[in-house]
Short mmCIF file of C-alpha atoms in Angstrom, two decimals:
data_model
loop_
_atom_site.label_atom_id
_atom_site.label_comp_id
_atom_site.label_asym_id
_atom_site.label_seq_id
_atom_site.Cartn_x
_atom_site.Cartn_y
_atom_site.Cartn_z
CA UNK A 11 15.85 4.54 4.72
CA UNK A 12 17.03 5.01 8.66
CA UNK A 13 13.12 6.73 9.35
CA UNK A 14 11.19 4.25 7.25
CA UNK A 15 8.15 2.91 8.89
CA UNK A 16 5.43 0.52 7.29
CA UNK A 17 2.61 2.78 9.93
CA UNK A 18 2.68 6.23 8.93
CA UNK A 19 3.39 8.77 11.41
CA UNK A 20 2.48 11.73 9.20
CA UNK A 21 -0.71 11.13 6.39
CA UNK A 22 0.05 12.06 3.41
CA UNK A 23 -2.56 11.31 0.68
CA UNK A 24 -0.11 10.71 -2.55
CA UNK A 25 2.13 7.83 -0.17
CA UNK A 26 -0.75 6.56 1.32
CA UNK A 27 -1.97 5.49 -2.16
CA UNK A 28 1.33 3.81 -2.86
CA UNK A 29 2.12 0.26 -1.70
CA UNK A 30 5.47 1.27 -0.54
CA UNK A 31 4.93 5.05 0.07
CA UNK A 32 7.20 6.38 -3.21
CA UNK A 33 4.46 7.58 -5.42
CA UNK A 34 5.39 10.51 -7.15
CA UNK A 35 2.19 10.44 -9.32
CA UNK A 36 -1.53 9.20 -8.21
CA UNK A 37 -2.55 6.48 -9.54
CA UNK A 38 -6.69 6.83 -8.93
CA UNK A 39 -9.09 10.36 -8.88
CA UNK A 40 -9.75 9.50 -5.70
CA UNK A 41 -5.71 10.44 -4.55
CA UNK A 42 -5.89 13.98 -6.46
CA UNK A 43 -9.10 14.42 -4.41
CA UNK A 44 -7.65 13.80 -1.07
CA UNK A 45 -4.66 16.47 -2.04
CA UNK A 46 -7.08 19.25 -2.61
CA UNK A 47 -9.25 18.50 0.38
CA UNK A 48 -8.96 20.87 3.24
CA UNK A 49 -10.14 18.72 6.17
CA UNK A 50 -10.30 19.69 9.86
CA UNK A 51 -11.25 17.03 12.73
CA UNK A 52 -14.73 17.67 13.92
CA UNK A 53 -14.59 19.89 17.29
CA UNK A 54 -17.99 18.66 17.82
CA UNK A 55 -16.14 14.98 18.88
CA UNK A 56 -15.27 14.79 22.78
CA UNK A 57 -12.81 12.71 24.77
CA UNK A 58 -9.17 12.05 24.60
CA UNK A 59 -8.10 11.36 21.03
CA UNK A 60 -4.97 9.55 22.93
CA UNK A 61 -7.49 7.18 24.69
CA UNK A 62 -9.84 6.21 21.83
CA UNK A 63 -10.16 3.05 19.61
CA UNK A 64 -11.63 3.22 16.19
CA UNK A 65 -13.73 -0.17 15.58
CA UNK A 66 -14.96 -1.28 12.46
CA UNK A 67 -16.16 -3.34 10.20
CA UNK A 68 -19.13 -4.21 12.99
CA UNK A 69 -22.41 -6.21 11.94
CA UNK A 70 -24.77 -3.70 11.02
CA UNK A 71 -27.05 -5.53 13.88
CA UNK A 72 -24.75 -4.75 16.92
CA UNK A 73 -25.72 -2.69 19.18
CA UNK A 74 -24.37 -0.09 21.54
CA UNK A 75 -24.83 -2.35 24.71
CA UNK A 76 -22.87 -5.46 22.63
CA UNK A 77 -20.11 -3.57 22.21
CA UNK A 78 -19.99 -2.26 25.30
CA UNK A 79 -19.98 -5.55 26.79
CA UNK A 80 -17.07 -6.74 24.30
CA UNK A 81 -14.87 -4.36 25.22
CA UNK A 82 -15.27 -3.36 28.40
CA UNK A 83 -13.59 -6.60 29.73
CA UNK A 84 -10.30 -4.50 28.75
CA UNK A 85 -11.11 -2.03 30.83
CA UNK A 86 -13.18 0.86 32.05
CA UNK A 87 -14.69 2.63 29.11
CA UNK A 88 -15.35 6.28 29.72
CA UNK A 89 -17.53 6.85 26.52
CA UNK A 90 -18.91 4.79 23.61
CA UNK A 91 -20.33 6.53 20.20
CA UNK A 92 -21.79 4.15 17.64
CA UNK A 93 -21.85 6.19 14.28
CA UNK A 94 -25.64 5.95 12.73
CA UNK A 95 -26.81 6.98 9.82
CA UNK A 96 -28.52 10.58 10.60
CA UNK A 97 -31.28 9.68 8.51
CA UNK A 98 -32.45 5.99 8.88
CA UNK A 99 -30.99 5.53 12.04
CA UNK A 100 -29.09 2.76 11.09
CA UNK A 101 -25.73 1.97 12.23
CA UNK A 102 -22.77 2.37 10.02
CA UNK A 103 -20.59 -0.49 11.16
CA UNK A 104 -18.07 1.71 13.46
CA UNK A 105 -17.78 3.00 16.57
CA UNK A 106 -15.47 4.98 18.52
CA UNK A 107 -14.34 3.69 22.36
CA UNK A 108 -13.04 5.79 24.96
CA UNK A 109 -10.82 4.28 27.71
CA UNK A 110 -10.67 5.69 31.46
CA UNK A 111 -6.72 4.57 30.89
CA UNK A 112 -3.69 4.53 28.18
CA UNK A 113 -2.84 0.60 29.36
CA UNK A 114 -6.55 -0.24 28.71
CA UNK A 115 -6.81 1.40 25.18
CA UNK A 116 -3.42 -1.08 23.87
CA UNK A 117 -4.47 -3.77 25.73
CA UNK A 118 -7.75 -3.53 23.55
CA UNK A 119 -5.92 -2.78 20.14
CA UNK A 120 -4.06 -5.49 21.01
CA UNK A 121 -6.18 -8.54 21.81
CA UNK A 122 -9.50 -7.34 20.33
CA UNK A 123 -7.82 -6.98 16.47
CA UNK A 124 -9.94 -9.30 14.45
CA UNK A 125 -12.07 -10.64 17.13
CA UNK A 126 -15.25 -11.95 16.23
CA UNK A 127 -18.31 -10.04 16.96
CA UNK A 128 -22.13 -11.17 15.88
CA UNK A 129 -20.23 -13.02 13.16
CA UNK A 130 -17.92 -9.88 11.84
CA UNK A 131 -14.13 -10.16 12.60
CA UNK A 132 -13.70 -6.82 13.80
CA UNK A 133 -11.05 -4.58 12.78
CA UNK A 134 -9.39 -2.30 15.83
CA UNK A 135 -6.73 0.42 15.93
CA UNK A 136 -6.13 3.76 17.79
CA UNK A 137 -8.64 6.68 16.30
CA UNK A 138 -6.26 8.47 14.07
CA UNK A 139 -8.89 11.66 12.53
CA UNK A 140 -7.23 13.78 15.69
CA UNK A 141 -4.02 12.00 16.42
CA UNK A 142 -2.32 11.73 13.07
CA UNK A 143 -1.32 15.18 11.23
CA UNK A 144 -3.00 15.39 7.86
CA UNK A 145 -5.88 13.18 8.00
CA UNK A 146 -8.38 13.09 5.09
CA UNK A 147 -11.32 10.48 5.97
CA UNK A 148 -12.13 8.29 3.18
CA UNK A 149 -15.53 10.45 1.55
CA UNK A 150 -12.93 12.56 0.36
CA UNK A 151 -10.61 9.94 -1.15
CA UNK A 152 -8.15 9.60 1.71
CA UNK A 153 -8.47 6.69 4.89
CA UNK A 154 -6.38 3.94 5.03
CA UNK A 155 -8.82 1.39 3.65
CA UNK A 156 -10.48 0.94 0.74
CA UNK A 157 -11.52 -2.61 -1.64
CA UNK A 158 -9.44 -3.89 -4.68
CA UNK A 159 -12.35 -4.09 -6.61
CA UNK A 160 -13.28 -0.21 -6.75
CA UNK A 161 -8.79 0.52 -7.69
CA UNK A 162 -9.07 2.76 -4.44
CA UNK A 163 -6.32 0.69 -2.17
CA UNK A 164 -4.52 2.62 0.68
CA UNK A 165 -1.32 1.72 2.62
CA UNK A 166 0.30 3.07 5.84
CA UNK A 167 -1.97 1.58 8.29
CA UNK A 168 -2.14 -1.01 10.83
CA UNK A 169 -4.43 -3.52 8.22
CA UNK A 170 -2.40 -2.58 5.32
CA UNK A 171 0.82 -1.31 5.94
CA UNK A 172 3.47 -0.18 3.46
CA UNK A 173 6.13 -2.38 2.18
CA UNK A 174 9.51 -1.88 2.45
CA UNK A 175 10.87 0.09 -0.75
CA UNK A 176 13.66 -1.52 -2.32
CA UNK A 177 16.67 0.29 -1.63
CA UNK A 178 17.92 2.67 -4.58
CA UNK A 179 21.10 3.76 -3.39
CA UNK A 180 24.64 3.45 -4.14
CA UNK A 181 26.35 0.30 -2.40
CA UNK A 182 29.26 -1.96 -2.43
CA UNK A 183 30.07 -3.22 -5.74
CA UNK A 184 28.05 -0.58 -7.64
CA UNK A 185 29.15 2.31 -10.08
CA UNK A 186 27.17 4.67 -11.54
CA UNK A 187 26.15 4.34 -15.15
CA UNK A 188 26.12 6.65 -17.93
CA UNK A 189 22.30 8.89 -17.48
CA UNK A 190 23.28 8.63 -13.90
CA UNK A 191 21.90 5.17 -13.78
CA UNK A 192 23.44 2.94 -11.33
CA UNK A 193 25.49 -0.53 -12.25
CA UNK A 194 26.12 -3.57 -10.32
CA UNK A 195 27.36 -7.42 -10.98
CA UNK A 196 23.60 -8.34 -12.35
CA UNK A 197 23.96 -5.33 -14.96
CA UNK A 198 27.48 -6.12 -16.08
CA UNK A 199 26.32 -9.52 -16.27
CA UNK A 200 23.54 -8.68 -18.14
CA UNK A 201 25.33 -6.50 -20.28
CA UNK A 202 27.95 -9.62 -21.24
CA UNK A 203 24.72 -11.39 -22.03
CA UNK A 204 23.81 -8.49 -24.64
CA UNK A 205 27.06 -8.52 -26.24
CA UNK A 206 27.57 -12.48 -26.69
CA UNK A 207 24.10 -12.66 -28.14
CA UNK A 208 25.01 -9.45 -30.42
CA UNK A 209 28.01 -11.81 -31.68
CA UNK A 210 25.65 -14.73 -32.38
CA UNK A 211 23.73 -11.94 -34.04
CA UNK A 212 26.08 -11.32 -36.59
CA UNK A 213 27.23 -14.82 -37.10
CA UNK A 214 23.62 -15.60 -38.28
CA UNK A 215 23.31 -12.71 -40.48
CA UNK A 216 26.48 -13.79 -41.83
CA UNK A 217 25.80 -17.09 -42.56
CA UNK A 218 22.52 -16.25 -44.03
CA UNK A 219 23.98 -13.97 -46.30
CA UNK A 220 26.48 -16.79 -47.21
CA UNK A 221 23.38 -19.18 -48.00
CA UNK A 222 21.99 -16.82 -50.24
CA UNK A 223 24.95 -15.96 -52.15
CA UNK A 224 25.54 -20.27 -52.68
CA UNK A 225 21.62 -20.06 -54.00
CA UNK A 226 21.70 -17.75 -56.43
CA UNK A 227 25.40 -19.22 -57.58
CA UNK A 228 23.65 -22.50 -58.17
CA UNK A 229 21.09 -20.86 -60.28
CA UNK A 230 23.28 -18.58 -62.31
CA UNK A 231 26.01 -21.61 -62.27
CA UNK A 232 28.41 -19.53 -60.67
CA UNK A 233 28.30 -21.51 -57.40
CA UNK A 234 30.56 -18.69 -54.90
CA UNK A 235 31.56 -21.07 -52.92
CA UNK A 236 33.64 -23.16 -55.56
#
């Protein structure tokens, strides 16, 4: 648990589908698709992956020059690529920033994070597609987004992060059950619990047993308990 981290530092596809990375099996199609992809940045994309901001989530109205104004005030911006649809033209609601400096691309993530943009709170992080080993986009079933209404939820990133797992390990107080499962106070306790009730168990059984004996004695006229 020393090297956990709720931001991922390598992506993996089957943790980034889990809420607190420890998935051993997917849980959507969309998981198993992102294992078998075999996806490789685009060399067409220029600039310093070190020095770019991914933005999203923009109004599909905002334009190039509004974005440019929004975030220039954090510093000078060496290039600015708003993705549009190849067809229509349209804009996709992302772009990608490219800062002249290191200090201006985290002042940015910092300070521009859910700012408010043509009535879209904006979402802002550091372009990860080139910076963070393993990528698979989210076409493919991979990203680090995703809605709760379509089941496809991913974790590991700066808007959903993971949670810490709960710690599995042997500690103070704790012996290790038979199956190799592991035992503390709350299982002993528990275990009391299972043994008193199996008592009270037996007393009922007992007594019912009793009752029914006394019944049929009454109607026989053999009443066992006299």
């Amino acid at each position: 648990m020393v090297d956990w981290s709720p931001i991922a530092k390598v992506y993996e596809p089957l943790k980034a589908g889990s809420i607190d990375g420890t998935d051993v099996e997917p849980h959507d199609r969309a998981v198993w698709r992102a294992m078998g992809a075999r996806y490789k940045p685009n060399k067409g994309v220029r600039g310093d992956p070190l020095l770019t901001l991914f933005v999203a989530r923009l109004n599909p109205q905002t334009t190039e020059d509004k974005v440019y104004q929004v975030f220039s005030k954090y510093g000078d911006i060496q290039q600015l690529r708003l993705v549009r649809d190849i067809v229509t033209g349209f804009s996709k609601g992302y772009a990608f920033i490219e800062y002249k400096e290191e200090r201006s691309v985290v002042r940015a993530r910092r300070d521009a994070n859910k700012l408010v943009v043509d009535q879209h709170e904006v979402f802002v992080d550091f372009e990860q597609e080139r910076s963070l080993k393993g990528w698979v986009p989210r076409r493919l079933g991979g990203g680090q987004g995703g809605k709760k209404e379509s089941g496809q939820l991913r974790f590991g990133g700066r808007d959903r992060p993971f949670r810490k797992p709960i710690n599995l390990g042997m500690g103070p107080g704790q012996k290790r059950g038979a199956g190799g499962r592991d035992w503390d106070d709350r299982d002993r306790h528990r275990g009391s619990d299972w043994g008193s009730r199996g008592r009270r168990d037996d007393r009922d059984r007992r007594r019912e047993r009793d009752d029914r004996r006394h019944d049929e004695g009454i109607r026989t006229g053999d009443d066992p308990k006299h």
